[in-house]
Coordinates of C-alpha atoms in Angstrom, one line a residue:
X1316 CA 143.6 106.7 -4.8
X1317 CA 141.3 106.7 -2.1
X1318 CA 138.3 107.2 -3.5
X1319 CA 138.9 104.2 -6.2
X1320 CA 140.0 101.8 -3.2
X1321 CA 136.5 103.1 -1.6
X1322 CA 134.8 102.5 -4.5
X1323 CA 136.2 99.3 -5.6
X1324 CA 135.0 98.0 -2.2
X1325 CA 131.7 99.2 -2.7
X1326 CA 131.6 96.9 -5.9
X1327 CA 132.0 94.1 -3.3
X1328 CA 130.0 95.2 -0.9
X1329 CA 126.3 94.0 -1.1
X1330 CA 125.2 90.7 -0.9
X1331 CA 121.7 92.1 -0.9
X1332 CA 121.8 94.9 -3.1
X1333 CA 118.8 97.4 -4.1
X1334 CA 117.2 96.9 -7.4
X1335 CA 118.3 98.8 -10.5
X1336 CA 122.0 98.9 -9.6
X1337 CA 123.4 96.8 -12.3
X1338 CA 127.1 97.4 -10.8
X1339 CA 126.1 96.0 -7.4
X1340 CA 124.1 93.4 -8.8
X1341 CA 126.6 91.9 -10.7
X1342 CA 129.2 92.3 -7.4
X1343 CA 126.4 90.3 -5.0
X1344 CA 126.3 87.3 -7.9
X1345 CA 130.2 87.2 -7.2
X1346 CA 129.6 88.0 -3.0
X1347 CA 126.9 84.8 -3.3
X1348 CA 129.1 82.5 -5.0
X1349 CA 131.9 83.4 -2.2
X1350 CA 129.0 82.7 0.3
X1351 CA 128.3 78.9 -1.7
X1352 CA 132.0 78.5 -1.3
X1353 CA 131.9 79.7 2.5
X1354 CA 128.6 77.2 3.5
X1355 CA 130.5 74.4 1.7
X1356 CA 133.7 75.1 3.6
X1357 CA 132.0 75.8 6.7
X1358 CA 130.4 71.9 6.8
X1359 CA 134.0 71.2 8.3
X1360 CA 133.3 73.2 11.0
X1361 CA 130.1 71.7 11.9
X1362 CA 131.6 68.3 12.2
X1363 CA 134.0 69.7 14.6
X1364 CA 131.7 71.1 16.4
X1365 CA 129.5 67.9 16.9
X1366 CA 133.0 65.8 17.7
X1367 CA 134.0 68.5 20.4
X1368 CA 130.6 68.4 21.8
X1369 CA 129.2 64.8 21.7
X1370 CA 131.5 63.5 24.8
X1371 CA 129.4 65.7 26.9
X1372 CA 126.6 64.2 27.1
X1373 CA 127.9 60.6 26.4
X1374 CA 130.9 60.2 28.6
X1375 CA 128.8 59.5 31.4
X1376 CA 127.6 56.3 29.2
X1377 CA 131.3 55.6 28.7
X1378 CA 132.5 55.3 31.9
X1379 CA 129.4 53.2 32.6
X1380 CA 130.2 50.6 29.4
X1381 CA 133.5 50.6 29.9
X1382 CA 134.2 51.0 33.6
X1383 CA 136.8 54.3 32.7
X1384 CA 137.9 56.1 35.6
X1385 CA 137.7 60.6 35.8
X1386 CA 141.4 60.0 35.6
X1387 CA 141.2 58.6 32.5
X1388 CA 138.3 60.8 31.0
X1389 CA 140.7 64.0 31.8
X1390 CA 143.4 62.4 30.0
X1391 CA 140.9 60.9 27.1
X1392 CA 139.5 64.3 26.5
X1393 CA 142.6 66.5 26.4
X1394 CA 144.0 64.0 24.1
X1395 CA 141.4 65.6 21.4
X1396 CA 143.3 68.9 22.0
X1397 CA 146.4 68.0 22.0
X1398 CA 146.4 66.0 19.2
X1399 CA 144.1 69.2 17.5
X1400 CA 147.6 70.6 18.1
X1401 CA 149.7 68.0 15.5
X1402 CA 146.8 68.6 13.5
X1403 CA 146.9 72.5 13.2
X1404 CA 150.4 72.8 12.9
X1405 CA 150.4 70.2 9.6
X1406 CA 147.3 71.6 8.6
X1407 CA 149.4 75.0 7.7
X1408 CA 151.9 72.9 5.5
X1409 CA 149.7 70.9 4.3
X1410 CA 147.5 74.1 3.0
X1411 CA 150.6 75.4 1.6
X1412 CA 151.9 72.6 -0.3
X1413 CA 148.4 70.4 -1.3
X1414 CA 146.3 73.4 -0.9
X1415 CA 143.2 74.7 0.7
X1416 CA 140.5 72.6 -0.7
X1417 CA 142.6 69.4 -1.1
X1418 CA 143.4 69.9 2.9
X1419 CA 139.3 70.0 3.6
X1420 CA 139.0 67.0 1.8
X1421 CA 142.1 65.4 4.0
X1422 CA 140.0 66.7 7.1
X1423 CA 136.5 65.1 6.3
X1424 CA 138.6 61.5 5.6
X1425 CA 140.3 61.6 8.8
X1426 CA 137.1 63.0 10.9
X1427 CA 135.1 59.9 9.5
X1428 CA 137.7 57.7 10.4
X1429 CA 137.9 59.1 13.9
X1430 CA 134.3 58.7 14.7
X1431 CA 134.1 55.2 13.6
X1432 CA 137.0 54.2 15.2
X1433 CA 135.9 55.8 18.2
X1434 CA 131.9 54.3 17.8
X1435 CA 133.6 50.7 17.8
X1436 CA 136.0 51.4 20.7
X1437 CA 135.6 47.8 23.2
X1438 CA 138.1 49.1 25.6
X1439 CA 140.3 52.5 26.3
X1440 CA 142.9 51.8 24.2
X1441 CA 140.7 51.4 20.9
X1442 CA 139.1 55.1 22.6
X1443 CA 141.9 56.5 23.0
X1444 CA 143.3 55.8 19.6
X1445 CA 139.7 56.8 17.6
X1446 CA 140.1 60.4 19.7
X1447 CA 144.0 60.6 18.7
X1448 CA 142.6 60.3 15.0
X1449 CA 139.6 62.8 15.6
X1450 CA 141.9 65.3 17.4
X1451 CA 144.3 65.1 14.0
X1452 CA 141.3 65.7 12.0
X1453 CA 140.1 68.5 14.3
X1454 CA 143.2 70.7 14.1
X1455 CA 143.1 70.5 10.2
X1456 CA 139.4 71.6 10.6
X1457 CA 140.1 74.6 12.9
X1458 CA 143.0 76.3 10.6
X1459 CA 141.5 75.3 6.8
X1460 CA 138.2 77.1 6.6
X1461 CA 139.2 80.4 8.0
X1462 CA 141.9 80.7 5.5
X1463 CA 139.7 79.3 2.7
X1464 CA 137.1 81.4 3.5
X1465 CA 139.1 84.7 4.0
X1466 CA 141.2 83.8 0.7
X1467 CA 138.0 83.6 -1.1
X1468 CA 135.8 86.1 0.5
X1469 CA 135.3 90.0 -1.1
X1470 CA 137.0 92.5 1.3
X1471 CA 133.6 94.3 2.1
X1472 CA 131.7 90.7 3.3
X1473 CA 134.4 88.9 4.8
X1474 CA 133.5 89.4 8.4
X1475 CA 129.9 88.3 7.3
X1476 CA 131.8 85.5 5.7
X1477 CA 134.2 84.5 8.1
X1478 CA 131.6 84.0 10.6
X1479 CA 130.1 81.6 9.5
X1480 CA 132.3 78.8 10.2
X1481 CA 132.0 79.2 13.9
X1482 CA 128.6 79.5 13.5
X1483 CA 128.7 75.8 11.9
X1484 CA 130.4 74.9 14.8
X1485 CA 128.9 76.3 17.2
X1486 CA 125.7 74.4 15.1
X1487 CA 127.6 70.9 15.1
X1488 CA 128.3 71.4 19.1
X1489 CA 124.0 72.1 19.7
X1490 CA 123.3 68.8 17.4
X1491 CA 125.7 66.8 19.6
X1492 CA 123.8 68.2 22.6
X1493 CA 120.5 67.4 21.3
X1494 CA 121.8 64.0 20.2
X1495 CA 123.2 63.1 23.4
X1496 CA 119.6 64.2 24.6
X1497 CA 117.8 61.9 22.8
X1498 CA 119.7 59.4 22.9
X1499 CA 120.2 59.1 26.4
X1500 CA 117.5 56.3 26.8
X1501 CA 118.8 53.9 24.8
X1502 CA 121.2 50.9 26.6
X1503 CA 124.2 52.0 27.8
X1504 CA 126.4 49.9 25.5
X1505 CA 124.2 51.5 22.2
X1506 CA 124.0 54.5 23.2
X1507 CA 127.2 56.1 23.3
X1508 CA 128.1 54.4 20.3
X1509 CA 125.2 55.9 17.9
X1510 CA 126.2 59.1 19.8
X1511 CA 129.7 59.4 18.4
X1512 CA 129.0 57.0 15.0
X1513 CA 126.6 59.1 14.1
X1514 CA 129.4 62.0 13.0
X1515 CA 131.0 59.5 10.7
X1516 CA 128.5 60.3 8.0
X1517 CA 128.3 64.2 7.2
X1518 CA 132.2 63.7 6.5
X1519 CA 131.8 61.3 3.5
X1520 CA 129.3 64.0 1.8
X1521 CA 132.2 66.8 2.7
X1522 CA 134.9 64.9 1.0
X1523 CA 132.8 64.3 -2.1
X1524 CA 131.5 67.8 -2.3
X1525 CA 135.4 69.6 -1.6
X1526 CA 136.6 67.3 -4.2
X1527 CA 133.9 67.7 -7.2
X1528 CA 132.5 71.0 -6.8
X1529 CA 134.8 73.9 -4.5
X1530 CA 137.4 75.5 -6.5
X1531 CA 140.8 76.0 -5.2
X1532 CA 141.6 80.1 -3.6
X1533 CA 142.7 82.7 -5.7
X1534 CA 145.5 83.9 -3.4
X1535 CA 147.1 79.8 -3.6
X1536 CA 147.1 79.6 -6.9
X1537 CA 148.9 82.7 -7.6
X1538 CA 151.6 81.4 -4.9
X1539 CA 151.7 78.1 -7.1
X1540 CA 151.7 79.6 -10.5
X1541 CA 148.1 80.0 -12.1
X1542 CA 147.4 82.8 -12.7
X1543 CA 144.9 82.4 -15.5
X1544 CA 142.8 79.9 -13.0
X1545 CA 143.0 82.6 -10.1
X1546 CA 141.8 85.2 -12.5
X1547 CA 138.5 83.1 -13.2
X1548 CA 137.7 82.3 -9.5
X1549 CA 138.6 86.1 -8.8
X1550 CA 135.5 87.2 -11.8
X1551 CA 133.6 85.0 -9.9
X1552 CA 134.1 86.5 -6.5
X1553 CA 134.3 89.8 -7.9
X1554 CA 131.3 89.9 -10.3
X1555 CA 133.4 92.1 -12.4
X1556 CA 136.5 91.3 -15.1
X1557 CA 137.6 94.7 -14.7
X1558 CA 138.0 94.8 -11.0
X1559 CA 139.0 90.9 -10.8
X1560 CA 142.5 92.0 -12.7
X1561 CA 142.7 94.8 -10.4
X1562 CA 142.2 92.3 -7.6
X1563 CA 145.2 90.1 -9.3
X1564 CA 147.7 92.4 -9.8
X1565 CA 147.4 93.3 -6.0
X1566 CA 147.6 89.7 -4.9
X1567 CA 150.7 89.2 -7.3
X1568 CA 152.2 92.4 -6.3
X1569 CA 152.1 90.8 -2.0
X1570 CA 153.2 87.6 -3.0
X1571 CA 156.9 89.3 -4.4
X1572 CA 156.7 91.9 -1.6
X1573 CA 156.9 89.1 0.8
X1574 CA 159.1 86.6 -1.1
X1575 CA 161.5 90.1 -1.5
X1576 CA 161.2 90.4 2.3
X1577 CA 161.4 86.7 2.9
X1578 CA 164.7 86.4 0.9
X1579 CA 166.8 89.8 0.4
X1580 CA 167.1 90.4 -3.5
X1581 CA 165.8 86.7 -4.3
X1582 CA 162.2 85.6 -5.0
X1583 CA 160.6 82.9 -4.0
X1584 CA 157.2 81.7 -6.0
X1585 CA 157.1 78.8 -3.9
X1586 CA 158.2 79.2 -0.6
X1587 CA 159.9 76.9 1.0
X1588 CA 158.2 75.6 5.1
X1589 CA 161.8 76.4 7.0
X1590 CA 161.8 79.8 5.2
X1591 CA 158.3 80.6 6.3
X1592 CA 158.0 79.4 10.1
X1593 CA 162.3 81.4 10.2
X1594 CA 160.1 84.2 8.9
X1595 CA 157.6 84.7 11.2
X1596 CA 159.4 82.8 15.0
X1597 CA 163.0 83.6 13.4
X1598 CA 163.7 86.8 12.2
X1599 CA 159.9 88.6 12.5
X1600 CA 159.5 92.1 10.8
X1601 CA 158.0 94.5 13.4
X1602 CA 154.7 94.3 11.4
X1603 CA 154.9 90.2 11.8
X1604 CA 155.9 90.4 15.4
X1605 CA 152.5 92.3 16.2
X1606 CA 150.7 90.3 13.7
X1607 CA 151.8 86.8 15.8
X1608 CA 151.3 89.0 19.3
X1609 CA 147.7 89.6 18.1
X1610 CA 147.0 86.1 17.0
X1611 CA 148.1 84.2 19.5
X1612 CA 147.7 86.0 22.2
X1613 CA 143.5 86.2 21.3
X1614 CA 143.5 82.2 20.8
X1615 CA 145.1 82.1 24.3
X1616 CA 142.8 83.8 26.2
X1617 CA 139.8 82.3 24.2
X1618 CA 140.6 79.2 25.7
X1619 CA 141.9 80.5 29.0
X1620 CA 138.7 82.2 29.8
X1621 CA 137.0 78.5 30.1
X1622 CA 135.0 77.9 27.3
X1623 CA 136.6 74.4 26.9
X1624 CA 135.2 73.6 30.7
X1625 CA 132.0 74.2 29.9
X1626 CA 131.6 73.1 26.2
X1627 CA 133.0 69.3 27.6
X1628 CA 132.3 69.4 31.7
X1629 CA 128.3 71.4 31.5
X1630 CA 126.5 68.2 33.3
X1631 CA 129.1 68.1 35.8
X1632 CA 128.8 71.6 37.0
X1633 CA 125.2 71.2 36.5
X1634 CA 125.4 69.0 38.8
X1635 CA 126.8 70.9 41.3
X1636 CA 124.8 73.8 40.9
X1637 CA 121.9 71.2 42.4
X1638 CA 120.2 70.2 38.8
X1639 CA 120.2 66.3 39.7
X1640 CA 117.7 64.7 37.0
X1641 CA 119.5 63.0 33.9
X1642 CA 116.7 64.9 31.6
X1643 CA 117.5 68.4 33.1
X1644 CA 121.3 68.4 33.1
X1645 CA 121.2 67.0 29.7
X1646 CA 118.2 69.9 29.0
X1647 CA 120.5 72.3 31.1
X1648 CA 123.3 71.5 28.2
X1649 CA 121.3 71.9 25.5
X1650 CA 119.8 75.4 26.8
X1651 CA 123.7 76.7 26.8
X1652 CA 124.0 75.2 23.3
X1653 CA 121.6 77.2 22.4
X1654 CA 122.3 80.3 23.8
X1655 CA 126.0 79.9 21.8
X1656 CA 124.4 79.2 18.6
X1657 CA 121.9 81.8 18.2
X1658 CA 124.1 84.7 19.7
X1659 CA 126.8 83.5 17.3
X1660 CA 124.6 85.0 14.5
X1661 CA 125.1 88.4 15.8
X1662 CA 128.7 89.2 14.8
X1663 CA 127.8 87.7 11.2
X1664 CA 125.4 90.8 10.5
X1665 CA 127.9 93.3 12.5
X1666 CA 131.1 92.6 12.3
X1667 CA 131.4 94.4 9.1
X1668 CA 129.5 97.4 10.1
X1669 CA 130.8 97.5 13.6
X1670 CA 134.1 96.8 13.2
X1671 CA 135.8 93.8 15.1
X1672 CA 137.4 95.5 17.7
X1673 CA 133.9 96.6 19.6
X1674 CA 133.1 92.9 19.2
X1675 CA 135.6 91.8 20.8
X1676 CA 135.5 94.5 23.5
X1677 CA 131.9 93.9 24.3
X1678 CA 132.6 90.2 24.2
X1679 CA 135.2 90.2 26.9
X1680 CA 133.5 92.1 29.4
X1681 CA 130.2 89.6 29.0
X1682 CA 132.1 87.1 29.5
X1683 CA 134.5 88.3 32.3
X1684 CA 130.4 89.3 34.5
X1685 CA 128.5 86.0 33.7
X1686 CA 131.7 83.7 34.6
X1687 CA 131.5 86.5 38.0
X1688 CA 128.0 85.5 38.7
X1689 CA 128.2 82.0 37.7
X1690 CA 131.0 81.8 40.3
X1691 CA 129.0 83.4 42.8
X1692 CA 126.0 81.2 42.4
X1693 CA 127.8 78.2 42.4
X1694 CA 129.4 79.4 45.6
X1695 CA 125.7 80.1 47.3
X1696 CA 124.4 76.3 45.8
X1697 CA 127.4 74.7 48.3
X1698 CA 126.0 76.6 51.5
X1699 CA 122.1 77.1 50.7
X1700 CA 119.3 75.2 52.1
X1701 CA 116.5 73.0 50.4
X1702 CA 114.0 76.0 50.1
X1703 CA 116.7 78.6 48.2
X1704 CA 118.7 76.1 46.6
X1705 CA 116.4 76.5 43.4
X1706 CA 117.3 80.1 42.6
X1707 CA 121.2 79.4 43.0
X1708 CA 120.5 76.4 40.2
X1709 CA 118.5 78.6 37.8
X1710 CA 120.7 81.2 38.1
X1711 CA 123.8 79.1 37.5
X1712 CA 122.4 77.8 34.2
X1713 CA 121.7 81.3 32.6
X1714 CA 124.9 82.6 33.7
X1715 CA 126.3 79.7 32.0
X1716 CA 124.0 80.4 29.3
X1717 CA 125.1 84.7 29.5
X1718 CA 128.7 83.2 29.3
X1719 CA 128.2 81.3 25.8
X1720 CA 126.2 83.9 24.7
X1721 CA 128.8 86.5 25.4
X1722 CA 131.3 84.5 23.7
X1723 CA 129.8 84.0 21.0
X1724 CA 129.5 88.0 20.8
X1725 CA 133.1 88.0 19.8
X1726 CA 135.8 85.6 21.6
X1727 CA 133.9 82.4 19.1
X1728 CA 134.1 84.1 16.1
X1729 CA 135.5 87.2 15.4
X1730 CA 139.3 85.8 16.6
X1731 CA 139.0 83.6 13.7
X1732 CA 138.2 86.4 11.7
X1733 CA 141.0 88.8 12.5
X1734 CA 144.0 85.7 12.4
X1735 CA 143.3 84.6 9.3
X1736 CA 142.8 88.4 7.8
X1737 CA 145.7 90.3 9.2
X1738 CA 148.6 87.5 8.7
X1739 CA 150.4 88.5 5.5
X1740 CA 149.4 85.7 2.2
X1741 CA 153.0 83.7 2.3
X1742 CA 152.6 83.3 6.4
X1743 CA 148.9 82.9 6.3
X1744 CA 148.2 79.0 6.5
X1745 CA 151.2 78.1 8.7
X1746 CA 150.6 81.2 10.7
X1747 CA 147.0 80.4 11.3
X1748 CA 148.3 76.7 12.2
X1749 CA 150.6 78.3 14.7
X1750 CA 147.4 80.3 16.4
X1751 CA 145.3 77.5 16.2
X1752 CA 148.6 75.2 18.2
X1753 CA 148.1 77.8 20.8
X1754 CA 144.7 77.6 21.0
X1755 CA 144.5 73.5 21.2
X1756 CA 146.9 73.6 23.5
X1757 CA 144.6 76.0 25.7
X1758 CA 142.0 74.0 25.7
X1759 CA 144.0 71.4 26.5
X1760 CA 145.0 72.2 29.4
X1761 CA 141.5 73.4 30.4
X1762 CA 139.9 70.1 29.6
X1763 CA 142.6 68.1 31.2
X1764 CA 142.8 69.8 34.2
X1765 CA 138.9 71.0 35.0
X1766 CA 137.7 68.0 37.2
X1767 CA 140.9 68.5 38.8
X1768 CA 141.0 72.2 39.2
X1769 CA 137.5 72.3 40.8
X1770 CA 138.2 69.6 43.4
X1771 CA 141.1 71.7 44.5
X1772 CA 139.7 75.1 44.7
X1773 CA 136.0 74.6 44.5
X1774 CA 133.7 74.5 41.3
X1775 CA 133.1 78.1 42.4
X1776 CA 136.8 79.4 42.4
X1777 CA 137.4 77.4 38.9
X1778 CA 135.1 80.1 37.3
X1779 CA 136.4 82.7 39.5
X1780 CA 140.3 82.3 37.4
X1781 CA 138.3 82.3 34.8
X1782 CA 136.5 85.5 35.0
X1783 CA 140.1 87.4 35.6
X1784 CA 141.0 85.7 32.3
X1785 CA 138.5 87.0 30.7
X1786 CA 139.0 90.4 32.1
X1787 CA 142.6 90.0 31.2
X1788 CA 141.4 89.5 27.4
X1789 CA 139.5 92.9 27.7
X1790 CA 142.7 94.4 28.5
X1791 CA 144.6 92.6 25.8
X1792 CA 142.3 93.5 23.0
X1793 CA 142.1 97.5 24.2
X1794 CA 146.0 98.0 23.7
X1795 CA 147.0 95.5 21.3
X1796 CA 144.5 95.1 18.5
X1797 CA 143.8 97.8 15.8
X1798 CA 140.6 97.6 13.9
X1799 CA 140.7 95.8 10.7
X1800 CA 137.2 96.5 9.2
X1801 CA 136.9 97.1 4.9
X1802 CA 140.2 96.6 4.4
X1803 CA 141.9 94.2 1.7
X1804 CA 144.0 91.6 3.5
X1805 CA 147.1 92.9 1.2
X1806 CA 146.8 96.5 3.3
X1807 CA 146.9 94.5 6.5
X1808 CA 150.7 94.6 7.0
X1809 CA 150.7 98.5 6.5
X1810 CA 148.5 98.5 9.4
X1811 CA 150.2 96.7 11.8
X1812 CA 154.0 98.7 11.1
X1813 CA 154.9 101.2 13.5
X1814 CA 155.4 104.1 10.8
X1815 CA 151.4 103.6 9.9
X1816 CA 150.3 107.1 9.0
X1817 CA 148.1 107.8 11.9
X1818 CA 146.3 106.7 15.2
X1819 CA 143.2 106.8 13.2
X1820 CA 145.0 103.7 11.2
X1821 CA 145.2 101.9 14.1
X1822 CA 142.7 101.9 16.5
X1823 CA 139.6 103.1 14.9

């Protein structure tokens, strides 16, 4: 049994496969239609990204225009998060009942609106109100490509897969740095505005392209009936009618295990919201209860570690470090940018060979140094003199740079990956929502409290709580999390139940 599961996944495996192979061949034509589905699904991301970024650089030209107070900007910024969290948590009902691709399209709609709203803004109530809409749009963004993607993606490729959606983001975040950037010289009253407006136009091509051309995930459908439509998009996945039924009856088979479980003796084809969230915060199997543990306690310490602070705050602590000119903070920014992006591509080649929880382990303990040193040299900025003052700035920007690197090892993408993989297919889209809740209201709490943090224990001892954060997350990931690598998502429950055959099982 086994050796066919082995094999089976090897069908799935390649999305570059040697020549003469024609069972491989035929398996990387379905792995490359999953990764046209993937790019598509991952444009939501990269409009997120770009939203979460763009104040950055241009809420300096806000508060110029519009005479808005660092009260206000706290409050103006959280209100993306917290709003993110409304988002996320109707995101996971909406993905259940409308379904995945039909949610993506709702996303891009509400993303354009925000942005334009926010472009036209003449005071802070108009702001405040185009943010609201963008946080909304956000959340739904954040929980409906990872569990389009991992629905959709072979077993064998879906870390590679489920990468690349923080790798859009992270991409959207680096654009909104380089627009900020070169931008920055236009009128204060213009160029804010093109800042923002300028991500109300990649959401009208998303829309069109969720609506006309992605199709719908296998796993939904069979929870909504259609069967004969998740067979086709399974071939297509699959390269292979044979293993595609195989692929099915599996699916089918977890859908009834967990309506049986959901409802003692009754099933449920279509489960009902109340059933679901009593399911998983109610009356939690032991395999759910570690399941949620593992989720939300990695989108807590993503954001606790202070990713948020530096992603929406990196001119102001730039700042403080002693880089003073408009063109090298805003240089400064983009150098961190792209330090996040191009490590991010790292976990997309070896998160399937590797294995997640070495990703995440290696992650966490970059992280948990560079926010040490950037601590430190923030701390030596405050108290040096003209002649060493240079060093403590430099070094400050590339242990900023280290941190987003670091991150982007592991804590960026690969929590995204494991979520959306190891919650079982009736609790996956309102679980993820839950996760990403957690997470928005993380960062929050980081973005509304930053300026305020630093002013009362030093820009220096900000980074400092978060470097024990981060080490915390090491420590969290080492006992918690078992490793998830070539496994179908319907064998994720086994794992995570306490009578899993062996240690091996768990913690690879």
């Amino acid at each position: 049994m086994k050796k066919e599961r082995r094999q089976e996944h090897d069908l799935e495996a390649p999305l570059f496969p040697g020549d003469g192979d024609a069972g491989k061949t035929a398996a990387a034509a379905g792995s490359a239609y999953a990764l046209g589905c993937s790019l598509v699904a991952s444009a939501i991301s990269i409009i997120y990204g770009y939203n979460r970024g763009v104040m950055s650089g241009a809420q300096k030209f806000v508060q110029d225009d519009l005479g808005i107070i660092d009260a206000q900007l706290e409050v103006l910024i959280g209100a993306t998060s917290i709003y993110s969290l409304v988002g996320s948590l109707a995101a996971g009902w909406a993905c259940d009942r409308a379904g995945r691709r039909r949610t993506m399209a709702l996303s891009a709609a509400m993303f354009f609106a925000g942005s334009a709203i926010t472009s036209a803004a003449s005071g802070y109530a108009v702001l405040m109100a185009g943010q609201i809409v963008a946080g909304v749009a956000c959340g739904f963004g954040l929980v409906v490509a990872p569990v389009y993607i991992a629905e959709m993606a072979p077993a064998a490729s879906r870390g590679f897969l489920s990468s690349i959606p923080e790798i859009a983001g992270n991409s959207g975040i680096l654009l909104s740095y380089i627009a900020d950037f070169a931008l920055a010289d236009l009128p204060k009253s213009i160029n804010w505005r093109l800042m923002i407006g300028v991500g109300a136009v990649p959401p009208l091509f998303l829309a069109a392209a969720t609506l006309l051309a992605m199709p719908e995930t296998p796993r939904w459908l069979v929870l909504n009936g259609h069967h004969d439509e998740a067979r086709r998009i399974l071939a297509r996945t699959t390269g292979d009618a044979a293993l595609a039924d195989r692929r099915l009856q599996e699916i089918v088979a977890s859908a009834q295990e967990s309506s049986k479980q959901a409802v003692s003796g009754k099933k449920e084809a279509h489960p009902s919201s109340t059933s679901v969230w009593r399911d998983m915060l109610v009356r939690p199997t032991p395999a759910v209860r570690r399941v949620l543990l593992a989720v939300l306690g990695l989108q807590f310490f993503q954001q606790a570690s202070g990713v948020a602070a530096l992603v929406l705050y990196a001119p102001r602590v730039f700042n403080r470090a002693g880089v003073t000119t408009q063109s090298a903070v805003l240089g400064a920014t983009i150098l961190i940018g792209v330090s996040k992006t191009v490590a991010i591509v790292i976990p997309l080649f070896l998160a399937d060979r590797l294995g997640r929880r070495p990703m995440l382990l290696t992650s966490a303990g970059g992280m948990a140094a560079s926010l040490l040193v950037l601590g430190f040299s923030l701390r030596v900025s405050t108290v040096a003199d003209a002649d060493d003052a240079w060093w403590a700035a430099a070094t400050s920007v590339a242990a900023a740079a280290a941190f987003m690197a670091t991150f982007s090892l592991g804590f960026g993408p690969v929590i995204w990956m494991y979520g959306s993989e190891i919650l079982p297919l009736r609790l996956r889209a309102q679980g993820t929502g839950i996760g990403t809740a957690v997470n928005r209201v993380m960062s929050a709490v980081v973005g509304m409290s930053f300026i305020s943090l630093y002013e009362a224990v030093g820009m220096a001892g900000s980074f400092y709580i978060f470097a024990g954060c981060a080490a915390a997350a090491w420590l969290f990931v080492y006992a918690c999390l078992p490793e998830t690598k070539g496994r179908t998502l319907e064998e994720m429950e086994a794992l995570f139940d306490g009578s899993a055959d062996s240690p091996s099982l768990t913690m690879q």
